[in-house]
C-alpha angles and dihedrals in degrees: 000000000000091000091058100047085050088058085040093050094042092055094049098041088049087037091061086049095044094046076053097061087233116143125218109234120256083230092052092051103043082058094055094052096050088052101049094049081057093048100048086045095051088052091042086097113036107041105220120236107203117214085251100060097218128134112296128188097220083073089064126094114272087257090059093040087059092050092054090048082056095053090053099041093047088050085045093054090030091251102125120128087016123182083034110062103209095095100044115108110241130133093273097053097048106061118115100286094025084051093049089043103049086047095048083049089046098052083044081055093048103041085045091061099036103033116043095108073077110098089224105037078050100075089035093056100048081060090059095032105039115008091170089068096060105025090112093045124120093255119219116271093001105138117257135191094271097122093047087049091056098042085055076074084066101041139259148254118262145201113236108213079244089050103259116164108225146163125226119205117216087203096062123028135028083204113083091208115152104230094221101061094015086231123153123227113233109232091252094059116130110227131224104287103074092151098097117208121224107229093176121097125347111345111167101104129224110344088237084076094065099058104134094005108164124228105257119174112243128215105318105340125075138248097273092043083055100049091042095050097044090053090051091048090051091048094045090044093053092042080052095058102055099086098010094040086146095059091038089050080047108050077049114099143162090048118121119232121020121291120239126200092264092048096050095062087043092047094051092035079062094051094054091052092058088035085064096037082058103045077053101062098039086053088039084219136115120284094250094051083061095064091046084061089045089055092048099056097044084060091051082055087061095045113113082217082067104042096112109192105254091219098209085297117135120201101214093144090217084156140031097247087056089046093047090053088047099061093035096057085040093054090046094049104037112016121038082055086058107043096039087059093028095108087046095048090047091052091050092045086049092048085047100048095046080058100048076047090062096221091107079133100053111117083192092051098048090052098051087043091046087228101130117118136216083006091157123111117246108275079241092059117103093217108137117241089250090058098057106091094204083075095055101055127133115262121177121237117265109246139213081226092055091044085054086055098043086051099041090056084058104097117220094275097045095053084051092050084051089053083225093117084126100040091060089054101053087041080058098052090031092099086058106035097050079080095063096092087066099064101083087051096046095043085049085049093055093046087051094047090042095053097040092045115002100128089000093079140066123223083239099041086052092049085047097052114075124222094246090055096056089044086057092049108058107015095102094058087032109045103177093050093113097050083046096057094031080055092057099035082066106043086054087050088059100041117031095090097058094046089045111052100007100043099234104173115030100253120092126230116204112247089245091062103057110096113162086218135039116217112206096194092064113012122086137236093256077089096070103038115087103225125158091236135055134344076348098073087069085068096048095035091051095049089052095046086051093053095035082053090048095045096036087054102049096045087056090053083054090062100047100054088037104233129122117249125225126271092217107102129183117246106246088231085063096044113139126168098256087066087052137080079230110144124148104250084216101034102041115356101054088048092051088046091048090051091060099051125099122200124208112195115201130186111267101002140093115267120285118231119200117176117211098227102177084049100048084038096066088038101062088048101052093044103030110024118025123094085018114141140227113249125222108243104232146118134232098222127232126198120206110219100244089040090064108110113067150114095279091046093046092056092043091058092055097052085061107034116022112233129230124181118233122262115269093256091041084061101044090048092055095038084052092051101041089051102044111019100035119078110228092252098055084045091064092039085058091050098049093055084046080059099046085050094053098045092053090043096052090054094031119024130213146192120306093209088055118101118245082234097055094046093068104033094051105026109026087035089227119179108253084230083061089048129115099275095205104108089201099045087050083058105033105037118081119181079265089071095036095112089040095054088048094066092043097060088036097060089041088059103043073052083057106050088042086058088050091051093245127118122256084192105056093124096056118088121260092243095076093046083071108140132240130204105222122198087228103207091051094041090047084049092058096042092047081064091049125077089242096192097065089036089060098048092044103053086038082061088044098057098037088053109029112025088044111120088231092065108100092207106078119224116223097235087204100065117103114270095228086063107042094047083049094058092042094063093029081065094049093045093244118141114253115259110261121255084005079132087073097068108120106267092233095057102091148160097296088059099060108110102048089044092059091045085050084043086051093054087040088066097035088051089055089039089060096037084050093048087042088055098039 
C-alpha cells in the first residue's frame, strides 16, 4: 500500500508545481533519479514487507523496477501518457473533473503496476500492458445476449420460405408453420434476428448514446458493481492506448466512422464521464463522491485482506461464463466491503479532510459538513422543534436505484426469509417495464400510420418526411397524434439499449439505426412504421421487446411463486392497459416505495432507513402484476409502395384470390401487343396500375371474375389514363391472372431497358451476374426441349425475389441453378418447368442473371425465325 501512496504523493506534489507552470529543474531531477536507481538496488535483494502487508513493487523484477523509475521521473518532468496528452498536467486538465479524472487514471496506473499478482488487477493490467492479449475478451460489463437467450424459452420470429414474418410459440406447438401462408420452416431456417451482435471487445457505441442512461444491475452483479467496473475497464482501455492505440481502435465496435488516435482517447474519456455520472446515480450521491468511491475501492484492490490466490488459475475472459466468474468474484472481493461502509467512510474522510483544512474550529464549517456534535438543545430547553438545526439537515431521497441495491446485496436465502423474491425481480426488469404503459398508444400509432400510408407511401419518400411534418399534417383530423409520437419517442428511450446490444425482442435492428434519441425535426417516419426492412424494423423490433419483457416476466413470477400460467393470451391489436404491468415510477411506483419505508431517528446519527420488503412485495404484485396477461407475439404488416412486389405479397394475393395462368395463345396475344404496338412509357405505366392491383388485393381481396381493368377504374377509382394500356390484357386479364400478367409486362420491361443498354438487375448482388461460357448449340438444344417462355418469366420472378439484397434468407450461389429454381416454385405451389432437368449440371446460381439474359436472346432469336417464316 505504501508503494502505491509514494507513486500517489509524487504525482500530486509534482501536479501543484507543474498547475503552477513552474518547471523542475534538470539538476533536481537528475538527483532524484540517481537516488531512486540506489534505492531500488539496495532492496533488489531483501523484498520489504511493510507493516501493512499489501502489495509492494520492490518486490518486482528489476525491469519492472525501471519502468516504475520511469513513471516517477516522467511525473516528475510532466512527461506521463506521452505521446498522449490527458494525463499531462496543464491548466485544462486540471480543472475540477479533469483534476478528479487524471488522479483516478493515475491510481489505475499505480495499482496495475503494483498490484497484478492480484486475480482480479491481472486481468486489468494486461489491458493497460498488453492490450493486444486480451482485444477479442469478453470484456467486463459489456452487454451480452442474456436476455435473448431467456426470451428463446418463449419462442422465436421466423422466416417463412415466402417471406412471412411469424412467431412460433415454444408453448404451443412443436411445428414451426406461419398461420398466413400454412408453410413449414425447414430446421435450418434463420430467424429473424440476422443482425448479429458483437459481444467481443468494447461494444457500447459512441458515448453520446449513453446520455441519461439509468443504473440497471447485469448478469449476477448488481448496479453499483457494474458502474464501478465499467469505469475500471474505460480507464484501463485509454492507459492502454497510450503505447498499443491500433489493437485498442480495433477490440472497439459498434461506432460509426473509423476512429483516429485523437478520437480514441475522446471517445474513452466520454465513456468515463457517463461511467461517473452513473456510479453517481446508483450511489445517489455527488460526482465527486464517486470517485471517492473509485479511489476506495482501488485501494481495497491493494489490501492484503483482498489478495485472493490465484490458484493457477489465469483470468483472460476468452468466454461469457469466465466473464461472468470474473465480475462475480470482483464484486465480492472489492466492492460489496466498500459500498456497505461507504456513508461511514465518507463521514470519517469528511471529518479528515475539515482537519487537514485546518478549520476544525469553524462553526460555519461543522454546520455545512454536518459535523457538529451533541448539537441538540437540552430536553429542558424551551426551544421550539423548527429552531434545532440537527432536524433540518440535508438527507438524500431514497431511490428506486438505492432499494435495487438494497435488494440485489440480499443473497438468495435471505430474499426467501424476506419473503421479496418477487420484489427483486421486478427491481431487476423495472428499468424495462417501466416502458409497458406506452404499448396502447404505440399499437394505435401503427394502425394510424398502416391505413393513412400502407401502399401510398415510398421507402424513400418516408426517410425523406419528417415526423413533424406528419404530425402537422394531420393533428388537426388526428388530435391525439402528438401523445401518440411523444408515446413512442419514450418507450424507445427506454428500450433501445436493451434491443440493441442485449437482443431483447427477437427481431434485429441494424447498428446504424439505434439513436438514443429521435429527433422529429429531422428523422423520418420510417421511423414509425413497422416494416421488416429498413428504419422500420425499430418500430417492429420495439413493439416485440415490450411484449417479450411483459411475457418473459410474468412467466418468471410464475415460477416464483410456483403456479402455471394460463395458455389464453390477448391479441396485441386488443392490448389495454389493464392486461399490462404499466404504472407511472413517479407517479405510482416511488409513492408505493416511500409508504413502505421506516425511519429510526437516533441522537447524534444520521437517520436510519428500514423497507419493509414482505410487505412491498405483496404490494407490487397485487397492484402491478396480478391479473396481467400474456400477449400474442405478431405484426400487423406495411408495404411500402414501391416494395410491393415481392414473395410475402405475392402469397398473400393467392390466399385471397386464387391465382390461373393464361392460356398459351392469351399470352402470346398480350406479349405481341405489349412488344410491338405499346410505347415503353405506357409499358411502365401498365405496370405500375398492375402493382397497385396487387398491393390492395393482397391485403383486401376481391373478386376473381372481376377484370384487372375494372378493378381499378371502379374500385380503386384510378384515372383511365392510369390504366393498363394493353387493349388485350383489359379484355383478356381477369384478378385470377393478376400475378401472371405481372410477370408478362415485367419481363417485357427488364427486354426494354436491355435494349436501352441499362440493367434490369441492378439490385441484385454482383455475385449472381457471374458468366458462363455455354457451348450454344448444346445449350439451344436443351432450350429447344423447355418451354422457354415459362422458364423466362419464372427465373425473372426468382432473381427479383430471392436473390434481391433485400431478402433476409441468403441464397447459396453455388448451388446448381436447376435446384434451386425447383424448390423456388415447389414453395409458391407452382408445377416444375418441364425438361428443366436437363440444365447442364455446372450452370448454377451464381450464373442467373446472365442465363436469363442468354435465355432472353434464345426467344428473340425463334421469334424472329417464326416471323421470318410467317
Amino acid at each position: 500500500m505504501a508503494s502505491i501512496a509514494y507513486i500517489l504523493a509524487m504525482y500530486h506534489e509534482a501536479a501543484v508545481v507543474h498547475q503552477s507552470e513552474k518547471k523542475i529543474s534538470d539538476k533536481s531531477l537528475s538527483a532524484f533519479d540517481v537516488g531512486l536507481r540506489e534505492y531500488f538496488d539496495m532492496k533488489k535483494t531483501a523484498i520489504l514487507n511493510e507493516e501493512d502487508g499489501s502489495c509492494s513493487l520492490f518486490s518486482k523484477t528489476p525491469n519492472y523496477l525501471s519502468k516504475v523509475t520511469k513513471l516517477l521521473n516522467d511525473v516528475l518532468s510532466n512527461k506521463q501518457g506521452l505521446p498522449k496528452s490527458f494525463l499531462k498536467v496543464t491548466p485544462e486538465n486540471m480543472e475540477r473533473g479533469g483534476r478528479n479524472l487524471s488522479s483516478l487514471l493515475m491510481h489505475v496506473l499505480a495499482v496495475t503496476m503494483v498490484c497484478d499478482n492480484i486475480y482480479a488487477v491481472e486481468f486489468l493490467s494486461k489491458i493497460v500492458q498488453n492490450p493486444t492479449s486480451v482485444k477479442m475478451a469478453y470484456l467486463p460489463t459489456m452487454p451480452d445476449d442474456v436476455k435473448s437467450k431467456i426470451q428463446r424459452t418463449e419462442g422465436s420470429w421466423y422466416l417463412s420460405t415466402i417471406n412471412h414474418l411469424y412467431f412460433h410459440d415454444e408453448h404451443s406447438s412443436k411445428v414451426r408453420i406461419c398461420s398466413q401462408c400454412g408453410v413449414c420452416a425447414d430446421s435450418n431456417d434463420e430467424s429473424l434476428q440476422s443482425c448479429e451482435r458483437h459481444l467481443r471487445g468494447h461494444i457500447l457505441g459512441n458515448p453520446a448514446t449513453r446520455k441519461g442512461e439509468a443504473p440497471y444491475p447485469m448478469r449476477d452483479i448488481n448496479h453499483i458493481s457494474v458502474a464501478v467496473l465499467r469505469l475500471l475497464t474505460h480507464a484501463c482501455i485509454l492507459l492502454g492506448s497510450i503505447e498499443n492505440t491500433k489493437d485498442v481502435i480495433e477490440s472497439i465496435s459498434g461506432v460509426k466512422g473509423d476512429l483516429s488516435d485523437t478520437d480514441v482517447v475522446e471517445f474513452l474519456i466520454g465513456h468515463m464521464h457517463e461511467d461517473i455520472k452513473l456510479l453517481a446515480k446508483a450511489l445517489g450521491k455527488s460526482q465527486d463522491e464517486a470517485f471517492l468511491m473509485m479511489h476506495l475501492v482501488l485501494k481495497q484492490m491493494s489490501m492484503s485482506e483482498a489478495i485472493v490466490s490465484k490458484e493457477n488459475t489465469q483470468f483472460l475472459l476468452k468466454t461469457p461464463e469466465e466473464r461472468d466468474k470474473w465480475e462475480s468474484l470482483v464484486e465480492e472481493a472489492f466492492i460489496r466491503p466498500v459500498v456497505k461502509e461507504f456513508d461511514d467512510m465518507l463521514k470519517n474522510l469528511q471529518t479528515e479532510m475539515i482537519k487537514d483544512a485546518g478549520l476544525e474550529g469553524d462553526a460555519l464549517m461543522q454546520e455545512i459538513y454536518e459535523l457538529k456534535e451533541n448539537d441538540l438543545p437540552p430536553t429542558d430547553s424551551e426551544v421550539t422543534l423548527c429552531e434545532i438545526p440537527a432536524l433540518w439537515r440535508f438527507s438524500i431521497k431514497f431511490s428506486l436505484e438505492q432499494l435495487g441495491g438494497v435488494l440485489v446485496n440480499l443473497n438468495a436465502k435471505e430474499r426467501e426469509e424476506m419473503e421479496c423474491q418477487v420484489l427483486h425481480e421486478f427491481m431487476q426488469w423495472e428499468c424495462l417495464l417501466r416502458a409497458l404503459r406506452y404499448l396502447p398508444d404505440i399499437v394505435e400509432l401503427q394502425f394510424m400510420l398502416r391505413s393513412i400510408y400502407n401502399l401510398r407511401i415510398s421507402e424513400q419518400q418516408a426517410e425523406t418526411l419528417t415526423i413533424d411534418k406528419f404530425i402537422s399534417d394531420y393533428e388537426e383530423r388526428k388530435p391525439n397524434l402528438k401523445k401518440l409520437v411523444r408515446s413512442f419517442c419514450s418507450a424507445w428511450r427506454i428500450m433501445q439499449k436493451a434491443i440493441a446490444t442485449e437482443g431483447l425482442g427477437g427481431i434485429g435492428i441494424d447498428e446504424k439505426y439505434c439513436i438514443e434519441e429521435i429527433d422529429t425535426s429531422e428523422i423520418g417516419i420510417a421511423m414509425l412504421l413497422p416494416t421488416t426492412v429498413g428504419r422500420g424494423r425499430c418500430s417492429l423490433g420495439l413493439v416485440d421487446a415490450m411484449v417479450s419483457t411483459q411475457n418473459i416476466f410474468l412467466r418468471r413470477f410464475s415460477e416464483l411463486k410456483k403456479f402455471d400460467l394460463s395458455d389464453q393470451r390477448v391479441n396485441l391489436a386488443d392490448v389495454t392497459p389493464f392486461h399490462l404491468i404499466a404504472y407511472d415510477p413517479k407517479e405510482e411506483l416511488e409513492p408505493l416505495v416511500t409508504a413502505h419505508l421506516d425511519y429510526t431517528l437516533e441522537m447524534d446519527k444520521e437517520n436510519k432507513i428500514d423497507v419493509d420488503f414482505a410487505s412491498l412485495d405483496r404490494q407490487i404484485i397485487n397492484n402491478f402484476i396480478e391479473g396481467k396477461s400474456l400477449i400474442v407475439r405478431e405484426v400487423f404488416p406495411f408495404t411500402y409502395s414501391d416494395s410491393i412486389c415481392d414473395k410475402l405479397t405475392f402469397a398473400n394475393l393467392r390466399r385471397r384470390v386464387p391465382q390461373e395462368t393464361l392460356s398459351k395463345i392469351q399470352q402470346q396475344e398480350i406479349t405481341r401487343e405489349l412488344r410491338h404496338k405499346i410505347m415503353f412509357p405506357d409499358l411502365c405505366s401498365s405496370l405500375r396500375a398492375v402493382h397497385l392491383s396487387i398491393g390492395f388485393l393482397s391485403s383486401m381481396g376481391g373478386e376473381r371474375d372481376m377484370t384487372i381493368q375494372n378493378y381499378l377504374t371502379e374500385i380503386l377509382r384510378v384515372p383511365q389514363k392510369d390504366c393498363i394500356q394493353s387493349e388485350k390484357a383489359r379484355k383478356m386479364c381477369l384478378l385470377a391472372h393478376t400475378l401472371e400478367l405481372w410477370q408478362i409486362m415485367s419481363v417485357e420491361q427488364a427486354r426494354g431497358f436491355i435494349k436501352g443498354k441499362s440493367d434490369p438487375f441492378n439490385d441484385i448482388h454482383g455475385k449472381f451476374k457471374e458468366p458462363f461460357k455455354p457451348i450454344r448449340e448444346d445449350l439451344s438444344d436443351i432450350l429447344r426441349r423447355i418451354d422457354v417462355d415459362v422458364l423466362i418469366k419464372e427465373l425473372y420472378e426468382f432473381i427479383m425475389f430471392d436473390l434481391s439484397a433485400n431478402d433476409r434468407i441468403p441464397v447459396n450461389a453455388s448451388i446448381r441453378l436447376e435446384e434451386a429454381l425447383n424448390n423456388y416454385l415447389t414453395n409458391k405451389s407452382v408445377e416444375k418447368i418441364k425438361n428443366i432437368e436437363l440444365l447442364p449440371k455446372t450452370l448454377r446460381v451464381k450464373h442467373s442473371v446472365e442465363f436469363w439474359r442468354y435465355a432472353i436472346e434464345y426467344q428473340t432469336e425463334v421469334d424472329r425465325t417464326m416471323t421470318g417464316m410467317d
